[in-house]
Short mmCIF file of C-alpha atoms in Angstrom, two decimals:
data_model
loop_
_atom_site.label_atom_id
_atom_site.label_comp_id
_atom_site.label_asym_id
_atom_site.label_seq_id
_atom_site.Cartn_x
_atom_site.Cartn_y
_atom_site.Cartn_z
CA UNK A 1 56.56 44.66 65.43
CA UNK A 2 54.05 42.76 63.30
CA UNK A 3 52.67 46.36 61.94
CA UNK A 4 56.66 46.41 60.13
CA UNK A 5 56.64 43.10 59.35
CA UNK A 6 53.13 43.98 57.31
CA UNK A 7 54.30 46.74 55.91
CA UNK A 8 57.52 44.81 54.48
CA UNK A 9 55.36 41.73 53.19
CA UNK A 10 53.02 44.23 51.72
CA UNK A 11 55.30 46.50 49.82
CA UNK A 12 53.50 49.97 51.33
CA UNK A 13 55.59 51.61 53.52
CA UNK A 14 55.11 54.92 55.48
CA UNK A 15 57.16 57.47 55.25
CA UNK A 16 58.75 57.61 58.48
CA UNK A 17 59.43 55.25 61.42
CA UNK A 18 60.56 55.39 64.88
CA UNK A 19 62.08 52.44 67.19
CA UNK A 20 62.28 53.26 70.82
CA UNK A 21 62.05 50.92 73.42
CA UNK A 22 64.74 49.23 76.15
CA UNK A 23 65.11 46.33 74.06
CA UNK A 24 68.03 47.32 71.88
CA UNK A 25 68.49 43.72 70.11
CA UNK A 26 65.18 43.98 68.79
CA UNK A 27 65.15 47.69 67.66
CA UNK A 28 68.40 46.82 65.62
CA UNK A 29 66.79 43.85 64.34
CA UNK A 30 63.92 45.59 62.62
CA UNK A 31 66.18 48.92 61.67
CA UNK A 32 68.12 46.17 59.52
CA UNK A 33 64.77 44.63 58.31
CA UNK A 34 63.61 47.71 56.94
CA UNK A 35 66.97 48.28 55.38
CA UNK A 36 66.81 45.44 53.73
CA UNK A 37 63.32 45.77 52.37
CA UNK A 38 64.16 49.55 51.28
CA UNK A 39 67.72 49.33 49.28
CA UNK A 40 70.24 47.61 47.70
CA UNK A 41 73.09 45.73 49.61
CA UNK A 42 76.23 48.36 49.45
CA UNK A 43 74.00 51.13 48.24
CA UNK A 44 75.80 54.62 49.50
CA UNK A 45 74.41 56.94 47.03
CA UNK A 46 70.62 56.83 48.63
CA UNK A 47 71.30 55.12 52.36
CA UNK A 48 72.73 57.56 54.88
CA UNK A 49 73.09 57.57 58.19
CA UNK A 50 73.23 60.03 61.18
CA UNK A 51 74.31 59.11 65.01
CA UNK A 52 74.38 60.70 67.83
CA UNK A 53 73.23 64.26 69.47
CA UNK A 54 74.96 66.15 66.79
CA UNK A 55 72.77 65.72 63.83
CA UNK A 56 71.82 68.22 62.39
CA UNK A 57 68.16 68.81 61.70
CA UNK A 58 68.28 71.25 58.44
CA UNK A 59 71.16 68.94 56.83
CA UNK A 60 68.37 66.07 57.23
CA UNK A 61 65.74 68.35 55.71
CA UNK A 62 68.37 68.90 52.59
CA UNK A 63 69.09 65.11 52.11
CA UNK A 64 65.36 64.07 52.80
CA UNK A 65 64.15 66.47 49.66
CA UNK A 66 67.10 64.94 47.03
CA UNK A 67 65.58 62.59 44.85
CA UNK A 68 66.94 59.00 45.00
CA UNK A 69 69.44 58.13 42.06
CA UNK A 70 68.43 55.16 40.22
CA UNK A 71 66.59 53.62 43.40
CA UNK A 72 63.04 53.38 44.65
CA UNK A 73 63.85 55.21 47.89
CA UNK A 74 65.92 57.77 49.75
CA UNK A 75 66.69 56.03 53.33
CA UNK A 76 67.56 58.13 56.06
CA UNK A 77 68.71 56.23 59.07
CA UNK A 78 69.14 58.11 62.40
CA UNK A 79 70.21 56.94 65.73
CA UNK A 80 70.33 58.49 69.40
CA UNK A 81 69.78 61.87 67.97
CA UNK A 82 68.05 62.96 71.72
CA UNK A 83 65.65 64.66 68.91
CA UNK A 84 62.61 63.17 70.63
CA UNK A 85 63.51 64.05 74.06
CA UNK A 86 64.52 67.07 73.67
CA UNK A 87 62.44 68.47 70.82
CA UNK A 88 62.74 69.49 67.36
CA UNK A 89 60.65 72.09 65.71
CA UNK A 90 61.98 71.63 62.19
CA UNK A 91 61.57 68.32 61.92
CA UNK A 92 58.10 68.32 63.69
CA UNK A 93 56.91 70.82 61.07
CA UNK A 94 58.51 69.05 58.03
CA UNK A 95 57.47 65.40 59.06
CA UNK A 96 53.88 66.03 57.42
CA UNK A 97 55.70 67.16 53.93
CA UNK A 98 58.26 64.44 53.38
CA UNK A 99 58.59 63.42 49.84
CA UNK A 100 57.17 59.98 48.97
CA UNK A 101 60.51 58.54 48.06
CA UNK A 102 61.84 59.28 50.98
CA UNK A 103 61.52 56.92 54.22
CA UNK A 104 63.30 58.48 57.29
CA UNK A 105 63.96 55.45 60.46
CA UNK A 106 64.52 56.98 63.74
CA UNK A 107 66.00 54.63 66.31
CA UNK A 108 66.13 56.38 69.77
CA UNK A 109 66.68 54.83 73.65
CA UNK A 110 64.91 58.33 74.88
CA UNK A 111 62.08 59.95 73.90
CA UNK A 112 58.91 62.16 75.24
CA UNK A 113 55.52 61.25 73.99
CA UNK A 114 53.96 64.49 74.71
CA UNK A 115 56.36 66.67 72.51
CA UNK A 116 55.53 68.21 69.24
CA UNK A 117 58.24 65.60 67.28
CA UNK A 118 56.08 62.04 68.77
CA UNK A 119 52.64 63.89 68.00
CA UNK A 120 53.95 65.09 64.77
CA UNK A 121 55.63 61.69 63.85
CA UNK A 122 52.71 59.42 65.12
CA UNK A 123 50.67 61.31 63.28
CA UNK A 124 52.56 60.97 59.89
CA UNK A 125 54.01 58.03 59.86
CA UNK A 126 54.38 55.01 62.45
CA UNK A 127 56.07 54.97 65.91
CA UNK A 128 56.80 50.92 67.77
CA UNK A 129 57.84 50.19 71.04
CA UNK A 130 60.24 47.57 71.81
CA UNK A 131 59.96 46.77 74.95
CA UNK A 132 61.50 44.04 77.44
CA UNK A 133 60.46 40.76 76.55
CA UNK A 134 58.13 38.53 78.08
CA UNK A 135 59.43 34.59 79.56
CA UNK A 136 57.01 33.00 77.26
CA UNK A 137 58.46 34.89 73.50
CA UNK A 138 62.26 34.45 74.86
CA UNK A 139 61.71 30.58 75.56
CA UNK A 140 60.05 30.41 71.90
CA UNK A 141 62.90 32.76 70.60
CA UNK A 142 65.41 30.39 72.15
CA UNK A 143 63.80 26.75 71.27
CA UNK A 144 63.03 28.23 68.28
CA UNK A 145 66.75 29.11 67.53
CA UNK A 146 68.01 25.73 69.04
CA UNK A 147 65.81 23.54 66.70
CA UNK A 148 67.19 25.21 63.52
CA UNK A 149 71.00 23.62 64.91
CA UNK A 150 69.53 20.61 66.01
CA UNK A 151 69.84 20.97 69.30
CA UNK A 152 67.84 19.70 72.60
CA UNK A 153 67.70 21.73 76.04
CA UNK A 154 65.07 21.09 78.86
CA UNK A 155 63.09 23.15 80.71
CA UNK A 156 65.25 22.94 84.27
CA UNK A 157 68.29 23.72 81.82
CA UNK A 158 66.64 26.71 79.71
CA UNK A 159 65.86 28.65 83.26
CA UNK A 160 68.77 28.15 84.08
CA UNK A 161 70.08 29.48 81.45
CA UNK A 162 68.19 32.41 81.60
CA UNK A 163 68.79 32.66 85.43
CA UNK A 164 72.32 33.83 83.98
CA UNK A 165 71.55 35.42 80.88
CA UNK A 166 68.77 37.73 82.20
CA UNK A 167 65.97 39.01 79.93
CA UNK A 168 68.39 41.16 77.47
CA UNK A 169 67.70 39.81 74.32
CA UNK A 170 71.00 41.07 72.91
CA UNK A 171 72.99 39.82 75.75
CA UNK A 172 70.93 36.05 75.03
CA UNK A 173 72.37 35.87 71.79
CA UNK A 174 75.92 36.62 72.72
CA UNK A 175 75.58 33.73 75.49
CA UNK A 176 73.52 31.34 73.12
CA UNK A 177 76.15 31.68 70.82
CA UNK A 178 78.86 30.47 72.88
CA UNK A 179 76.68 27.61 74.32
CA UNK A 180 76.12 26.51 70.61
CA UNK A 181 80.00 26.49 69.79
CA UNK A 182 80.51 24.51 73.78
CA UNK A 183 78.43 22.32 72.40
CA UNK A 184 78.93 21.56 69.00
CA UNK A 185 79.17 18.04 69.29
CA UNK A 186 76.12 17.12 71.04
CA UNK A 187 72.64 16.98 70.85
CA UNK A 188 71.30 18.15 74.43
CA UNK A 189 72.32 20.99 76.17
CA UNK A 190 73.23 20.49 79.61
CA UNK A 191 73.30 21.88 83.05
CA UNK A 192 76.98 21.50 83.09
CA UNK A 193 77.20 23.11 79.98
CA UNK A 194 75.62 26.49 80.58
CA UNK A 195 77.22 26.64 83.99
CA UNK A 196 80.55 26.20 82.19
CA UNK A 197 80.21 28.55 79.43
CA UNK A 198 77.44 31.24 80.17
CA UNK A 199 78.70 34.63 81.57
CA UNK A 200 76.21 35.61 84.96
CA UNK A 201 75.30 39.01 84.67
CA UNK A 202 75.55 41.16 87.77
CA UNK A 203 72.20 40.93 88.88
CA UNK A 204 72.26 37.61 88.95
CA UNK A 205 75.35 37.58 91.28
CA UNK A 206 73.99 39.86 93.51
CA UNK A 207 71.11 37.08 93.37
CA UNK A 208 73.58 34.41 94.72
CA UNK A 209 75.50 36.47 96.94
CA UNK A 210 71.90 37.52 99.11
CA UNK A 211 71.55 33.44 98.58
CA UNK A 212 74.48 32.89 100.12
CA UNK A 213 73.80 35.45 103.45
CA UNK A 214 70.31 33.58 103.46
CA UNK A 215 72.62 30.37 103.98
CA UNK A 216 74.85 32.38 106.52
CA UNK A 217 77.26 30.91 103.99
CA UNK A 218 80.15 34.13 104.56
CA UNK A 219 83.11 32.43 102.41
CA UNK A 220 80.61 32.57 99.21
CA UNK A 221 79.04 35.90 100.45
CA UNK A 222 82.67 37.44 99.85
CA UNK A 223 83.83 35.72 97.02
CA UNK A 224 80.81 36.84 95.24
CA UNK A 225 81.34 40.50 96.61
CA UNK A 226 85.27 39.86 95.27
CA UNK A 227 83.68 38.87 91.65
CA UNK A 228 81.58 41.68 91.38
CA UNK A 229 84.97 44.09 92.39
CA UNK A 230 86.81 42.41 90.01
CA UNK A 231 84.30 43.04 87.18
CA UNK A 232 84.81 46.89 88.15
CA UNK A 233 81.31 47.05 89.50
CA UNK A 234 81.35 50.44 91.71
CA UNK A 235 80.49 49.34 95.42
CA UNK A 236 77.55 51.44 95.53
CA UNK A 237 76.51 50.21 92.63
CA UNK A 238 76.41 46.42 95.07
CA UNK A 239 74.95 47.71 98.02
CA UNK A 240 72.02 49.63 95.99
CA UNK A 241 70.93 46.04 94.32
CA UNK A 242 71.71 44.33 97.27
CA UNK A 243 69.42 46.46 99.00
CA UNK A 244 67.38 46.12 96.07
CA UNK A 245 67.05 42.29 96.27
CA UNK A 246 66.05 42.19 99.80
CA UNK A 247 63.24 44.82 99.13
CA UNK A 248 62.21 41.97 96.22
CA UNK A 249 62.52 39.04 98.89
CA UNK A 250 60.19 40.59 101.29
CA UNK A 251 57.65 42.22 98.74
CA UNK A 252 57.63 38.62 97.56
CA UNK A 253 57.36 37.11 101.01
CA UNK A 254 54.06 39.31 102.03
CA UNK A 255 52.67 38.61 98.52
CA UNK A 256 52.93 34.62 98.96
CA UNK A 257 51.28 35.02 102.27
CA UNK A 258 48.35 37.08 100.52
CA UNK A 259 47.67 33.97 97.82
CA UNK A 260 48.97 36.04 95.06
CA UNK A 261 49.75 33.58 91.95
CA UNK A 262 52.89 33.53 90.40
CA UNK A 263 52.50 35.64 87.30
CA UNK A 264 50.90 38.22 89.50
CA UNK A 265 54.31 38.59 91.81
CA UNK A 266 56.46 38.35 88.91
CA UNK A 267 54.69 41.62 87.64
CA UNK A 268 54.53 43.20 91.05
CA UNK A 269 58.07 42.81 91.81
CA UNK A 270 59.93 43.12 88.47
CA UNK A 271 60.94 39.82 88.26
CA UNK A 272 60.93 36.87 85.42
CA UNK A 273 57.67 34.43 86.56
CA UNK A 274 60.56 31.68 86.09
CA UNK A 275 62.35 33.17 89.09
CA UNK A 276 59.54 33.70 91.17
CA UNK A 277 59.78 30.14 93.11
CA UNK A 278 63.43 30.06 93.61
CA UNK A 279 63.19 33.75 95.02
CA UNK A 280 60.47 32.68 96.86
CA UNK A 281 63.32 29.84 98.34
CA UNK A 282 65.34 32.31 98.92
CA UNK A 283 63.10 34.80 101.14
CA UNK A 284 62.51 31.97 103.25
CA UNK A 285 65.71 31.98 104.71
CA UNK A 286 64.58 35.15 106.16
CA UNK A 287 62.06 36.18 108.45
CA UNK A 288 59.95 39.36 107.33
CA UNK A 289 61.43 40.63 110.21
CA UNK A 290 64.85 40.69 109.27
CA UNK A 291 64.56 41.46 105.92
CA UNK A 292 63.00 45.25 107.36
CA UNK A 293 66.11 45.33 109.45
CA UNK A 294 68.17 44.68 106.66
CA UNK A 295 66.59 47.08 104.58
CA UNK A 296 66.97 49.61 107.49
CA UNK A 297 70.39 49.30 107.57
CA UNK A 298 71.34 49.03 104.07
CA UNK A 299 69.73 53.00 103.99
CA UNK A 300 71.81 54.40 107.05
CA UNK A 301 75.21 52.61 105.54
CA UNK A 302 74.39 54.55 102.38
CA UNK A 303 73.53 57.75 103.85
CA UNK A 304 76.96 57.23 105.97
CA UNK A 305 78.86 56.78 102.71
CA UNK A 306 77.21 59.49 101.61
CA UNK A 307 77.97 61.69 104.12
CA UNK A 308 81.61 60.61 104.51
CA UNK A 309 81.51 58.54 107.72
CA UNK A 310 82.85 55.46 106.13
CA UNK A 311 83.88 54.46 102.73
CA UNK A 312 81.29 52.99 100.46
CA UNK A 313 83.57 49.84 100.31
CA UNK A 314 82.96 49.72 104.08
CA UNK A 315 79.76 50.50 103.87
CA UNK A 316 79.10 47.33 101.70
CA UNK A 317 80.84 45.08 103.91
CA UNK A 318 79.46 45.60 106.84
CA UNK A 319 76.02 44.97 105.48
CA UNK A 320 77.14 41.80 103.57
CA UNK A 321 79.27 40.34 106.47
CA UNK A 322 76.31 41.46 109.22
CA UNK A 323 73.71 39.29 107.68
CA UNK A 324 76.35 36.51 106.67
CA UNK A 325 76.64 35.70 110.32
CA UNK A 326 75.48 32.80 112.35
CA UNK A 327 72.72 35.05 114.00
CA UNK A 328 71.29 38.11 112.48
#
């Protein structure tokens, strides 16, 4: 990211770029920066753009050699093209002889670093990862955003926040959005404010729903489950991350008991290093024990599904109403 912001502070651009990365907010973000930096608002003559698996590569070898008319630069933009994953000999061999007015920006969610159109690319121009973000740059990102509308938050209320939110940096903004208009009259965000307003992704109510079977809490258990139907979530698509939640609980369980620190678990486990002591609350409503039980089972209810014993609706609620009980 800061090579791009260089190269638009600096005027000197390379010829060709590449986003890739899981963090789609960010690769968007920086596509438009460079748009910016390269042409005039409304410009159609020399800006053109090409999405999806259908581009084709010899029509992009035709634009990329017309000089731009009455403009610095030709910009190419193109998106998903499943060139870099895939491969693309005519692009890999006409990378190196791209004409210095024109800048080609691929943005791509797939690619493979050891074909010929990365080596070719990295090697002419300049490829940037945008990866998920860490806890520290999102809480900078958001305080950061808050102070510019004059607004307050503290730390109990951010996590929160980003308990909900997850670590999508698109699907932040959406949610920080509405907070800001919830709140438009006040200085200090509250608890009672994000709670009211934010959306919880599915994760994070597969998170509460394993919090409530910790709590042998059943009436939550299932009207989390019921949430999660009514958002159209498939219910293998439940049983996998509830599955996948108790596999976090006891990784996290025999890593506390090792002395690991917090950042270290976070890493190990996939998890925020904000979340790591209220999972940690959580896995102690389980013994070690039952958490391999649990994981046991959750396995032979898929394969069952699977294998047309039972429905994977079933399949689901047996697991969830099983560890809901008074006695596991």
């Amino acid at each position: 990211m800061k090579t791009i912001d260089e190269d638009i502070r600096s005027g000197q651009f390379q010829n060709v770029y590449l986003l890739h990365g899981s963090e789609n907010y960010l690769k968007q973000q920086y596509k438009n920066k460079l748009k910016q930096a390269l042409s005039a608002p409304g410009d159609h003559l020399n800006v053109t753009r090409f999405e999806g698996r259908g581009a084709n590569p010899l029509a992009i070898i035709d634009l990329a050699e017309t000089m731009p008319f009455l403009a610095e630069y030709r910009l190419i933009l193109i998106e998903d093209s499943g060139f870099f994953k895939s491969g693309c000999e005519e692009l890999a061999k006409y990378l190196p002889e791209i004409p210095s007015a024109t800048i080609i920006i691929f943005v791509e969610s797939e690619i493979d670093k050891r074909g010929k159109l990365y080596k070719a690319l990295n090697k002419t121009g300049r490829a940037v990862e945008f990866g998920e973000q860490g806890t520290q740059l999102l809480t900078r990102w958001i305080l950061g955003r808050l102070k510019r509308e004059g607004k307050k938050i503290t730390q109990p209320v951010l996590e929160l926040f980003l308990s909900k939110t997850g670590t999508d940096m698109g699907n932040i903004d959406k949610e920080l959005e509405k907070l800001l208009c919830y709140t438009l009259n006040q200085e200090v965000i509250q608890a009672a404010d994000v709670e009211a307003i934010c959306t919880t992704q599915v994760t994070n109510q597969i998170f509460e729903m394993v919090s409530a079977i910790g709590k042998r809490d059943r009436k939550r258990v299932l009207a989390c489950y019921y949430d999660l139907l009514a958002l159209k979530e498939a219910p293998m698509r439940i049983l996998y991350l509830v599955n996948r939640q108790f596999r976090i609980l006891l990784d996290l369980k025999s890593m506390h008991q090792c002395g690991l620190d917090a950042k270290t678990m976070a890493a190990k486990a996939g998890i925020p290093p904000f979340a790591v002591k209220r999972t940690l609350e959580q896995a102690s409503r389980f013994t070690s024990e039952e958490l391999v039980q649990a994981l046991h089972d959750g396995v032979r209810l898929e394969t069952d599904s699977k294998t047309g014993k039972i429905t994977d609706q079933i399949a689901v609620e047996l697991l969830i109403l099983t560890y809901s009980g008074t006695a596991v």
